[in-house]
PDB file of C-alpha atoms in Angstrom:
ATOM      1  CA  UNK A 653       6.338   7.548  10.696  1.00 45.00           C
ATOM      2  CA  UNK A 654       3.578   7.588  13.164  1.00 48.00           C
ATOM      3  CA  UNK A 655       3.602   7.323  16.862  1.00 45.00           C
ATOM      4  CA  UNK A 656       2.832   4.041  16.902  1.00 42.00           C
ATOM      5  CA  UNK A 657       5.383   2.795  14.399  1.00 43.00           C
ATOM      6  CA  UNK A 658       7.920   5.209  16.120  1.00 40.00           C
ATOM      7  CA  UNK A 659       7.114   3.761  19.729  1.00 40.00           C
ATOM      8  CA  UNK A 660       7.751   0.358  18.264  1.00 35.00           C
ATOM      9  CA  UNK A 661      11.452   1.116  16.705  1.00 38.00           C
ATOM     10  CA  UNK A 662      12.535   2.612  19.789  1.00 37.00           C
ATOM     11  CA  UNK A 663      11.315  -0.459  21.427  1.00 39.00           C
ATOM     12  CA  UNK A 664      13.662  -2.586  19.277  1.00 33.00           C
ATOM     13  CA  UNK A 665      16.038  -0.207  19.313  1.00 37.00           C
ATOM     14  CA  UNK A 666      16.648  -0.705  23.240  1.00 38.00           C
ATOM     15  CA  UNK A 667      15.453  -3.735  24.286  1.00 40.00           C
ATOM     16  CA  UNK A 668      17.180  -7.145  23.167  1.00 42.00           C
ATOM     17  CA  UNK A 669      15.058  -9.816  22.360  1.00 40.00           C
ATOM     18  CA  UNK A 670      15.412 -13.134  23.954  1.00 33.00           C
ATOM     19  CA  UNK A 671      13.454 -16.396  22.857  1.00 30.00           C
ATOM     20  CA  UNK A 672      12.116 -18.392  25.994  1.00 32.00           C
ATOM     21  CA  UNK A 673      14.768 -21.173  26.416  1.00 33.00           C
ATOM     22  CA  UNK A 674      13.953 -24.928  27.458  1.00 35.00           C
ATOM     23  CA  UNK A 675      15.699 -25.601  31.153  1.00 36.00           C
ATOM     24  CA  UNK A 676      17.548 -28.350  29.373  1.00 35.00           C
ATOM     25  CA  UNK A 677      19.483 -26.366  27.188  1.00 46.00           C
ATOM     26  CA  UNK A 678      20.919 -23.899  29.081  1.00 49.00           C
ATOM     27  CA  UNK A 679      23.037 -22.678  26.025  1.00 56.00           C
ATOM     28  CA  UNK A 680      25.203 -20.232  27.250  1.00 76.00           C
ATOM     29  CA  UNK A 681      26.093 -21.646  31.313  1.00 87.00           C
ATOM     30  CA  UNK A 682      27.770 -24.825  29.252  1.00 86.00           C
ATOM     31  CA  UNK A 683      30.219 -21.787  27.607  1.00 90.00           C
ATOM     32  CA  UNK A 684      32.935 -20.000  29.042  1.00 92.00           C
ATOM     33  CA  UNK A 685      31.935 -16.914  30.926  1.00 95.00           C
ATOM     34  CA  UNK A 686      32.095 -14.133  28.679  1.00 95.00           C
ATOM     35  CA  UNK A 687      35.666 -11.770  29.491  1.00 96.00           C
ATOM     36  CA  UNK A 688      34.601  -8.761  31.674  1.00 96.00           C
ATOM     37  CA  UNK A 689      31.394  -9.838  33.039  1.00 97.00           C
ATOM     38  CA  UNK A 690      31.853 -11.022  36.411  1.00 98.00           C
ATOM     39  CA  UNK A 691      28.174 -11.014  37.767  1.00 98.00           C
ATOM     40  CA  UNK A 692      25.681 -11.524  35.757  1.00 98.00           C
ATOM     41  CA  UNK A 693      21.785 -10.440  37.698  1.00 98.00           C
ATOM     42  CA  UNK A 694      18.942 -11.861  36.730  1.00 98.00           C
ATOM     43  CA  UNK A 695      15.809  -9.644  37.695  1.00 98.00           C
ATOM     44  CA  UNK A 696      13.047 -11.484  37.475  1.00 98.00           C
ATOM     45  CA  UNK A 697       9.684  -9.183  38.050  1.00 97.00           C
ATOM     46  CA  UNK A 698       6.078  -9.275  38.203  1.00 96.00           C
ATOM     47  CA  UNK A 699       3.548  -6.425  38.434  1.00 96.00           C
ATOM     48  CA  UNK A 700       6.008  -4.232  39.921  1.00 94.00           C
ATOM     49  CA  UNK A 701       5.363  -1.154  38.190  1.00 96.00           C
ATOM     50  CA  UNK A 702       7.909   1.595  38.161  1.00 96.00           C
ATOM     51  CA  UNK A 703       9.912  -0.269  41.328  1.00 97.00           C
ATOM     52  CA  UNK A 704      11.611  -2.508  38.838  1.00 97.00           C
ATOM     53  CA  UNK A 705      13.455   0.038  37.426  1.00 97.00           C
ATOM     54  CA  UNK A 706      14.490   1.567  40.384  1.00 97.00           C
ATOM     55  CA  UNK A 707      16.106  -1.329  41.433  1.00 97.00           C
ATOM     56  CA  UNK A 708      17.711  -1.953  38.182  1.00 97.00           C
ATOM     57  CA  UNK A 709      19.341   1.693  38.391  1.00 97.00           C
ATOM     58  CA  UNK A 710      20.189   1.139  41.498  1.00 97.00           C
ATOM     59  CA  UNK A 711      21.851  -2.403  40.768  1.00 98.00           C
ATOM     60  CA  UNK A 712      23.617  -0.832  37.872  1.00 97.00           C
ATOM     61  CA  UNK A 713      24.945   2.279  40.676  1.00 97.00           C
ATOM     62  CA  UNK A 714      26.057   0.028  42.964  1.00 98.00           C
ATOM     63  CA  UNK A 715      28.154  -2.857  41.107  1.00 98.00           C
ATOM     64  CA  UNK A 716      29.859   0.110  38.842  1.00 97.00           C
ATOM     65  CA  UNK A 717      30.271   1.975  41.999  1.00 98.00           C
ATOM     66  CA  UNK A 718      31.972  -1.716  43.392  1.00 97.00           C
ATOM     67  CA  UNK A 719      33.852  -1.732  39.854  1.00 97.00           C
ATOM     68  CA  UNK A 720      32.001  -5.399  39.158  1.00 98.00           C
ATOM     69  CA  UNK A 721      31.677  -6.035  35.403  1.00 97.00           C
ATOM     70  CA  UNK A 722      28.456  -6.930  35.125  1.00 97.00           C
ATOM     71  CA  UNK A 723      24.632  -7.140  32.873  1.00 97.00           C
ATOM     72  CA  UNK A 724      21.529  -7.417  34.147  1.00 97.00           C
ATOM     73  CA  UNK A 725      18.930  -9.611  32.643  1.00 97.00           C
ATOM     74  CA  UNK A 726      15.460  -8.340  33.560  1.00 97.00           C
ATOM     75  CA  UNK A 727      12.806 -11.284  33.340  1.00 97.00           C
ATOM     76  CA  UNK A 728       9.190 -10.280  32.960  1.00 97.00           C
ATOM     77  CA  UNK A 729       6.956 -12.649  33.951  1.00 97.00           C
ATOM     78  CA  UNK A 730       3.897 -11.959  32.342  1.00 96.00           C
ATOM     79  CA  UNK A 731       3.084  -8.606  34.386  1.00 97.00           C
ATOM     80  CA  UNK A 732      -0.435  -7.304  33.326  1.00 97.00           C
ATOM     81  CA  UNK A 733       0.340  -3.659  34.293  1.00 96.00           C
ATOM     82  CA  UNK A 734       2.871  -2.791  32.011  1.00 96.00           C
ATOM     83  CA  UNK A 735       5.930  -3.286  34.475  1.00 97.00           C
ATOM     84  CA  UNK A 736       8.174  -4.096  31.797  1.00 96.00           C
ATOM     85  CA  UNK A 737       7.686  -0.519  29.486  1.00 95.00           C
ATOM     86  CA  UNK A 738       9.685   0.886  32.663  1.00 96.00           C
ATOM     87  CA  UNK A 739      12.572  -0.925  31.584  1.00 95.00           C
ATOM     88  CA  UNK A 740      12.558  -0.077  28.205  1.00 91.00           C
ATOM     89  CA  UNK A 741      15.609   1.995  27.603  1.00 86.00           C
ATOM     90  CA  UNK A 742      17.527   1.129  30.289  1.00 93.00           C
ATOM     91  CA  UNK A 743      21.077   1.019  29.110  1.00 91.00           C
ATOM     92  CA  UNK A 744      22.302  -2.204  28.649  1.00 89.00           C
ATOM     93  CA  UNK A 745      19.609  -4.045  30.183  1.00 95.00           C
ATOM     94  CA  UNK A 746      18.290  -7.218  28.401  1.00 95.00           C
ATOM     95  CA  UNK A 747      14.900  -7.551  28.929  1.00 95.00           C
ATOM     96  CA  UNK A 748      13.249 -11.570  28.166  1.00 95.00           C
ATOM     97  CA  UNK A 749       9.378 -10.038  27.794  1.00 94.00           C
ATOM     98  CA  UNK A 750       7.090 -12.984  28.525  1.00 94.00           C
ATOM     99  CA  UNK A 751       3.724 -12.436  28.037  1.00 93.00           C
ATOM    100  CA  UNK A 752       2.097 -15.229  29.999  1.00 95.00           C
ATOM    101  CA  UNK A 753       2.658 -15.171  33.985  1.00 96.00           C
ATOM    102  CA  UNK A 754       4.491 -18.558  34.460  1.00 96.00           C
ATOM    103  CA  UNK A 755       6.228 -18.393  37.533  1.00 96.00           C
ATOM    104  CA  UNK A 756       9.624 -16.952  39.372  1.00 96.00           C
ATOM    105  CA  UNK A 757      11.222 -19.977  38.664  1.00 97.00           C
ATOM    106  CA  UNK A 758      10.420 -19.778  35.108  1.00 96.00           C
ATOM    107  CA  UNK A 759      11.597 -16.895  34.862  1.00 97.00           C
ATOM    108  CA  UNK A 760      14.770 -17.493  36.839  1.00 97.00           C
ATOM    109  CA  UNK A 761      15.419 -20.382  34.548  1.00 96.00           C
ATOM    110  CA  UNK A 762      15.204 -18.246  31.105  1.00 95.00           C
ATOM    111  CA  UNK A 763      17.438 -15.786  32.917  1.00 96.00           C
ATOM    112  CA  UNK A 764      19.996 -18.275  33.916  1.00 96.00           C
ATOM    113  CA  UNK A 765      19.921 -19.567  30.364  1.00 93.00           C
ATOM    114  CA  UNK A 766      21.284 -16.117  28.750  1.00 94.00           C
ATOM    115  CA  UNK A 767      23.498 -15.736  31.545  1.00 96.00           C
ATOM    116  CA  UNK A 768      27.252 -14.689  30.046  1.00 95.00           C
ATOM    117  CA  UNK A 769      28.838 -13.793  33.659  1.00 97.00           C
ATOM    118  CA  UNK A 770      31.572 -16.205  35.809  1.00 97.00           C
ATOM    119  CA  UNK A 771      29.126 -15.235  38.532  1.00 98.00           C
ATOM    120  CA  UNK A 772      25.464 -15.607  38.136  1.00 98.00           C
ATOM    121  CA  UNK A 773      22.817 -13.833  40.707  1.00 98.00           C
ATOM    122  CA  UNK A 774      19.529 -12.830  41.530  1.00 98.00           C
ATOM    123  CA  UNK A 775      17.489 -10.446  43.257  1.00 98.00           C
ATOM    124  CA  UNK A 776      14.134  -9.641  43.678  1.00 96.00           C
ATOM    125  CA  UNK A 777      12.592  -6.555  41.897  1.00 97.00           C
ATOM    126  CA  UNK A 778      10.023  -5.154  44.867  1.00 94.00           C
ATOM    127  CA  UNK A 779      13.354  -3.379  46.257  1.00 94.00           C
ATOM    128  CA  UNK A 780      12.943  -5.230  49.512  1.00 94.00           C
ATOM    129  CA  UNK A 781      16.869  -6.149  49.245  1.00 96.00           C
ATOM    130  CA  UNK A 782      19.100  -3.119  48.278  1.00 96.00           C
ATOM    131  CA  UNK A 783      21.067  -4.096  45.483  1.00 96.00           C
ATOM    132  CA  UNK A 784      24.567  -3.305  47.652  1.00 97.00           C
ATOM    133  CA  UNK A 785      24.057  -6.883  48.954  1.00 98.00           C
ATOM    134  CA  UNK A 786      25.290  -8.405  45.043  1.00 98.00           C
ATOM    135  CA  UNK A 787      28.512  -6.629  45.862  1.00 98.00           C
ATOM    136  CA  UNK A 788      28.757  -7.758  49.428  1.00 98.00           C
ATOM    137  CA  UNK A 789      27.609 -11.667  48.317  1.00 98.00           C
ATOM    138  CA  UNK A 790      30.028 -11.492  45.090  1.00 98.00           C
ATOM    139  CA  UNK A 791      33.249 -10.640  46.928  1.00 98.00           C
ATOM    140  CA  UNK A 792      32.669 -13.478  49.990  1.00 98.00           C
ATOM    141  CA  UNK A 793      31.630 -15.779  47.237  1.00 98.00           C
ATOM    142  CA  UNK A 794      35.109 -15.271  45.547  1.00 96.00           C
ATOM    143  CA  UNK A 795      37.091 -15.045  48.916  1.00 96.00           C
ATOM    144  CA  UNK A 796      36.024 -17.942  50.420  1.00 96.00           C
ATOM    145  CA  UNK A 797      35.225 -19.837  47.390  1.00 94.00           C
ATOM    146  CA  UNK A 798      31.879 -20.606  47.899  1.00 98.00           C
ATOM    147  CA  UNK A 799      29.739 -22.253  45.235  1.00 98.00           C
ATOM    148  CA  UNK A 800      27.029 -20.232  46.331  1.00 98.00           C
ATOM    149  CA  UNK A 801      26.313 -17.423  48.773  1.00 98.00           C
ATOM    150  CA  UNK A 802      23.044 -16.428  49.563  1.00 98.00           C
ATOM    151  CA  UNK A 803      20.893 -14.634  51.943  1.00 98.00           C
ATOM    152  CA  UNK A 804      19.793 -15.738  55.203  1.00 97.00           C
ATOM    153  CA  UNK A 805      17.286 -13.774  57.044  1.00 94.00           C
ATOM    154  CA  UNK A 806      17.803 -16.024  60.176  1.00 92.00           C
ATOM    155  CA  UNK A 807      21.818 -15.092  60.307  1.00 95.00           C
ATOM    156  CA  UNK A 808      22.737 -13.402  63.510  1.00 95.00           C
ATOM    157  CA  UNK A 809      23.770 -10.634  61.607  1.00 96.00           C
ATOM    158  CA  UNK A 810      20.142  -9.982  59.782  1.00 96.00           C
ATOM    159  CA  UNK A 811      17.731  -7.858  59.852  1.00 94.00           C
ATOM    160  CA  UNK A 812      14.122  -7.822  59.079  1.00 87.00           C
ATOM    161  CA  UNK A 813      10.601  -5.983  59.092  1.00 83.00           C
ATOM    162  CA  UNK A 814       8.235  -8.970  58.363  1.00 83.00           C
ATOM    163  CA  UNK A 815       5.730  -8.730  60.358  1.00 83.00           C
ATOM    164  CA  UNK A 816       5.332 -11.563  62.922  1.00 86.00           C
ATOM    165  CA  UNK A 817       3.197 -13.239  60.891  1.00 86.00           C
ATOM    166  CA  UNK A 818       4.862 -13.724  57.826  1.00 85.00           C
ATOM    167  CA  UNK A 819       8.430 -14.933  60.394  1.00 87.00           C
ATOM    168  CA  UNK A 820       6.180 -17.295  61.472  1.00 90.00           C
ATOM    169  CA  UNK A 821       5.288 -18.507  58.386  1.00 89.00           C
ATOM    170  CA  UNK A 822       9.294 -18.550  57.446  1.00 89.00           C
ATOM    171  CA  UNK A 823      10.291 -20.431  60.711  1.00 92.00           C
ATOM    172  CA  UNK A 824       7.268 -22.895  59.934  1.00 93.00           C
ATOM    173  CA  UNK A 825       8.436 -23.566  56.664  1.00 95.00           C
ATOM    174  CA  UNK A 826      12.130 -23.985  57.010  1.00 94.00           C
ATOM    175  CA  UNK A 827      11.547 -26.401  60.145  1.00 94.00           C
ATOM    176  CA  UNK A 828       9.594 -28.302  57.385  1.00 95.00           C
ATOM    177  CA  UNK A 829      12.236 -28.218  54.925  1.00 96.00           C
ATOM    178  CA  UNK A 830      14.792 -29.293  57.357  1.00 94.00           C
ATOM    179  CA  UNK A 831      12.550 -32.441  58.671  1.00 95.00           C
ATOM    180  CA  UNK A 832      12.457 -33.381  54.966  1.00 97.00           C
ATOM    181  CA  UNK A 833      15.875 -32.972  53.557  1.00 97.00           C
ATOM    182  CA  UNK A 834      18.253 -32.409  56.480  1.00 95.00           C
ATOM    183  CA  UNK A 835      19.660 -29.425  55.127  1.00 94.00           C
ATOM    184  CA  UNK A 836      21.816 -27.017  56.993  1.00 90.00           C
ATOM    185  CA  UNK A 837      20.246 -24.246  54.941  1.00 95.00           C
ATOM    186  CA  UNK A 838      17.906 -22.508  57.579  1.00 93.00           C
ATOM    187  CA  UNK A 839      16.678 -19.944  54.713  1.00 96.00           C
ATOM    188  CA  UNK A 840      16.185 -21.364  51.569  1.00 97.00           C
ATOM    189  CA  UNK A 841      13.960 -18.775  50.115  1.00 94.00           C
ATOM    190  CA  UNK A 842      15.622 -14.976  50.291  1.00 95.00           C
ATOM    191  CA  UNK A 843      15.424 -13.444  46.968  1.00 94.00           C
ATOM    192  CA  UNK A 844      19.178 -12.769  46.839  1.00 98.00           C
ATOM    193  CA  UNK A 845      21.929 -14.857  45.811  1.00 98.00           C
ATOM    194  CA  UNK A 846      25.078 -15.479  44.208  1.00 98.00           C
ATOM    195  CA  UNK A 847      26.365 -18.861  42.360  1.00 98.00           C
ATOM    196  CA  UNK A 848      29.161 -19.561  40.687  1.00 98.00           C
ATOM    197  CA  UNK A 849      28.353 -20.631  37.079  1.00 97.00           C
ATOM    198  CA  UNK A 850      29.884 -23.942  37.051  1.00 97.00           C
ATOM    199  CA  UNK A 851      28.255 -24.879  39.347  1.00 97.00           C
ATOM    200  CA  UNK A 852      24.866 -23.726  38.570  1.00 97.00           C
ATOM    201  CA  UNK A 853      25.348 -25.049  34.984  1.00 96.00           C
ATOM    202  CA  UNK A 854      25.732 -28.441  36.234  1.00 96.00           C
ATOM    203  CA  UNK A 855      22.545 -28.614  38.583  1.00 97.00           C
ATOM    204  CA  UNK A 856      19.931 -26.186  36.154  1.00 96.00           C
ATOM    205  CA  UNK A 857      18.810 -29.044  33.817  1.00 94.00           C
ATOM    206  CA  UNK A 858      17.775 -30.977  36.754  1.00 96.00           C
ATOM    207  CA  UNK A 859      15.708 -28.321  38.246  1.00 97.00           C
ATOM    208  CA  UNK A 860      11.920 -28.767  37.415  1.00 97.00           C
ATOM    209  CA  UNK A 861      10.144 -26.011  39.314  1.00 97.00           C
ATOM    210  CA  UNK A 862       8.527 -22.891  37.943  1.00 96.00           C
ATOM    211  CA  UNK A 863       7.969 -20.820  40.677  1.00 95.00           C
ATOM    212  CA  UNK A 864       8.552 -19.939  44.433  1.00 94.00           C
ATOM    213  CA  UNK A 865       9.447 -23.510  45.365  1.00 97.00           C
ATOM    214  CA  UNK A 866      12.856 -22.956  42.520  1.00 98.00           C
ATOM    215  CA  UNK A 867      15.015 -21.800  45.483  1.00 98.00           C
ATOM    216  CA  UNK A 868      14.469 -24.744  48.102  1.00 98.00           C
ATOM    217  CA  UNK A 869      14.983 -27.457  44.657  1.00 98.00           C
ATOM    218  CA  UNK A 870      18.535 -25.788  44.023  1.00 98.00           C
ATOM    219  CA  UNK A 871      19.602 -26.504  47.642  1.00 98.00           C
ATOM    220  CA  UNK A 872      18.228 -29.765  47.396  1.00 98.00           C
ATOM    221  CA  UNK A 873      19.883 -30.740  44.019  1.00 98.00           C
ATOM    222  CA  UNK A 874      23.308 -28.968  45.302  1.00 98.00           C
ATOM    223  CA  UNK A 875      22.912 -31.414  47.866  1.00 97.00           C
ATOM    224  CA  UNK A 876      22.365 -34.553  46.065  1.00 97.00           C
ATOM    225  CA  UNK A 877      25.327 -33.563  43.711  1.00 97.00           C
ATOM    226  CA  UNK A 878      27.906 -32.848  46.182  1.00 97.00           C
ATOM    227  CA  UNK A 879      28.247 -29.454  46.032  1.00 96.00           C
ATOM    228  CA  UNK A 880      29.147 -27.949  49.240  1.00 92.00           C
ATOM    229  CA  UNK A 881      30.971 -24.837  50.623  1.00 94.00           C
ATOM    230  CA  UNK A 882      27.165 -22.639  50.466  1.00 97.00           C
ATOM    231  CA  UNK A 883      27.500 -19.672  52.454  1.00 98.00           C
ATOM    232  CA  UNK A 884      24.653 -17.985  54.121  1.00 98.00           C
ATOM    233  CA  UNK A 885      25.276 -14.155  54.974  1.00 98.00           C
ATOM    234  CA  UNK A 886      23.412 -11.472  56.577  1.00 98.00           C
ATOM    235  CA  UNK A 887      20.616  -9.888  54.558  1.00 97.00           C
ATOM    236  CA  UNK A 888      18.340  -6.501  55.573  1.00 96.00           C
ATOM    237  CA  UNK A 889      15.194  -6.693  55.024  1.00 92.00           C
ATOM    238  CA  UNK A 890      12.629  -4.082  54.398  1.00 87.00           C
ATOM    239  CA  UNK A 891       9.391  -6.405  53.562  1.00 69.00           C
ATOM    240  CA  UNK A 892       6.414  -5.114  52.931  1.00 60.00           C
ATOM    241  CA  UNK A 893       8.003  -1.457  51.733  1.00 53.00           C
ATOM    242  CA  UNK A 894       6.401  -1.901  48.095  1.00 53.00           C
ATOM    243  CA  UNK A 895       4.105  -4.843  48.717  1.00 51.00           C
ATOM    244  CA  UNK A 896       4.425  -8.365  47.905  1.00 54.00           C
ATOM    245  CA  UNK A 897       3.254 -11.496  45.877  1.00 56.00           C
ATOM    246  CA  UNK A 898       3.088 -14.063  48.402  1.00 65.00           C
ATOM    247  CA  UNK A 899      -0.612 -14.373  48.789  1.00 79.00           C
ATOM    248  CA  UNK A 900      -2.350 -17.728  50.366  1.00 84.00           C
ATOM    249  CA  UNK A 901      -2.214 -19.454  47.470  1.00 88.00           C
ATOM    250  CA  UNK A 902       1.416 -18.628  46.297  1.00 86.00           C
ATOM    251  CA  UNK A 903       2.124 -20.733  50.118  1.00 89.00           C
ATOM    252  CA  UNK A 904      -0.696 -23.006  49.449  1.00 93.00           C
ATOM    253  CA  UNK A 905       0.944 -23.964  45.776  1.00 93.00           C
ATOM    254  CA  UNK A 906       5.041 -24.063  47.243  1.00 95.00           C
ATOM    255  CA  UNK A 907       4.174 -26.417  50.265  1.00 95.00           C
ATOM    256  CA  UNK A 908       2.447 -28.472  46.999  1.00 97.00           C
ATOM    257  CA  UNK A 909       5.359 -28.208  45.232  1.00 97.00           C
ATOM    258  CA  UNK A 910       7.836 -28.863  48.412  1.00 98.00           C
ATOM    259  CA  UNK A 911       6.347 -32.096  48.469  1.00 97.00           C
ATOM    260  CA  UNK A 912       6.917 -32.785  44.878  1.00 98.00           C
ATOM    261  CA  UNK A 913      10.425 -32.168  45.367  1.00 98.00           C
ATOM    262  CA  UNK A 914      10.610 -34.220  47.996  1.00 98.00           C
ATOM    263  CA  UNK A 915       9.035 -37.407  45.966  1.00 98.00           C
ATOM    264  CA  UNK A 916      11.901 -36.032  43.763  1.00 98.00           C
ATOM    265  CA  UNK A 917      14.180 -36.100  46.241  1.00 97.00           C
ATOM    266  CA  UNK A 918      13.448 -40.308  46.928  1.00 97.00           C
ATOM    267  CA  UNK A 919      13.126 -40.826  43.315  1.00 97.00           C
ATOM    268  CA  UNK A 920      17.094 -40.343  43.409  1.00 97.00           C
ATOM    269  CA  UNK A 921      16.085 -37.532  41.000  1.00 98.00           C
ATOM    270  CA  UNK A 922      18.478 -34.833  42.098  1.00 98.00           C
ATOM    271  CA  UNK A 923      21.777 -37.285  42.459  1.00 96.00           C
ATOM    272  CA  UNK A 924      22.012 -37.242  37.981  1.00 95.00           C
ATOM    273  CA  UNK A 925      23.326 -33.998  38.830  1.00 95.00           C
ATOM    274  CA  UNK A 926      26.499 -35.396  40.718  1.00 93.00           C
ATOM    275  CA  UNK A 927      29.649 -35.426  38.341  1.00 74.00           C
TER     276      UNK A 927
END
């Protein structure tokens, strides 16, 4: 066997295939969660490079360290730097390999799909959020009962190295997201999260968007559908540490899309969620 063909069956060998799934179908979220799994993660990554697999080791540390049954579901999205051969091997990992850059949200949603855990997270792979904060999130998520906890950059308790700058562009934006749908969230868009899978089952096939703008739709459609009891917790944040995708046009396109949720939002789009 050459290298090639060798390369390839170790490829196979380790990494599980996934087929992209529709948001509609959300196959597995409609199932039980599967026994032992508590948290499922859902990395979703994009020209990372060798960061991505840090922070999946380190997720994996941390949540056996916590004594969480969990699996982590790496999402490529398309990387054109070969992020995702770092996470080949990677015990238990299953890696959903897309080969065309569609979007966080995309990504999120093919992740959620596959999901098997009671629990269902996500972090972000640049390793700005350490990975203890799943552990933190999952056990005041099953304390207080929360449908969702997530992170909060503006808690009290926070802390972050964003440059001025970039908290200006945050405070900007969530002022605009409260003025349009009067939510309490002040920080829709941290890259960490926890949500309980009933409850993310019922709002995913009414979630449309594809990328950044994913985060602020589920707090609108939890909304609409009555689900309350969202708990926003302290997050440390060390932006900037391995770079970042939010570029001018990544803000340009999510104030676009924040104002197709909102026609969304008056459509009465979001309330088919409510049971």
């Amino acid at each position: 066997m050459n290298a090639t063909a060798t390369a390839t069956a170790q490829r196979i060998a380790t990494v599980a295939a996934v087929t992209t799934l529709a948001p509609a179908t959300t196959p597995n979220l409609w199932a039980p969660a599967t026994a032992g799994i508590d948290l499922t993660v859902v990395v979703p990554f994009y020209n990372c490079g060798p960061v991505v697999a840090r922070t999946i080791r380190d997720i994996a540390a941390t949540l056996t360290a916590a004594g969480v049954g969990f699996e982590i579901i790496a999402v490529n999205d398309g990387s054109t730097d070969g992020s995702q051969h770092h996470v080949y091997g990677i015990p238990g990992v299953r890696l959903i390999d897309n080969r065309t850059n569609a979007g966080k949200g995309n990504a999120l949603h093919q992740g959620f799909a596959a999901a098997q855990g009671a629990w269902v997270g996500f972090i972000d792979a640049d390793g700005d959020i350490a990975p203890h904060h799943l552990a933190t999130y999952l056990m005041l998520a099953r304390g207080g009962d929360h449908a969702a906890v997530y992170a909060d950059k503006r808690h009290a308790g926070s802390v972050s190295g964003a440059s001025k700058l970039r908290k200006l562009i945050s405070i900007v934006y969530s002022t605009l997201v409260a003025l349009l749908f009067l939510l309490k969230v002040k920080d829709t868009q941290t890259g960490c999260k926890i949500i309980r899978r009933d409850a993310l089952a019922q709002l995913l096939p009414h979630l449309r968007e594809q990328r950044f703008a994913f985060d602020l739709e589920f707090f609108v459609a939890a909304k609409a559908a009555g689900i309350g009891n969202m708990h926003a917790a302290p997050v440390a944040l060390n932006t900037g540490a391995n770079g970042s995708t939010v570029t001018t046009n990544t803000i340009v396109r999510t104030l676009r899309d924040t104002v197709t949720i909102h026609r969304r939002h008056l459509s009465g789009h979001y309330r088919q969620a409510a049971v």
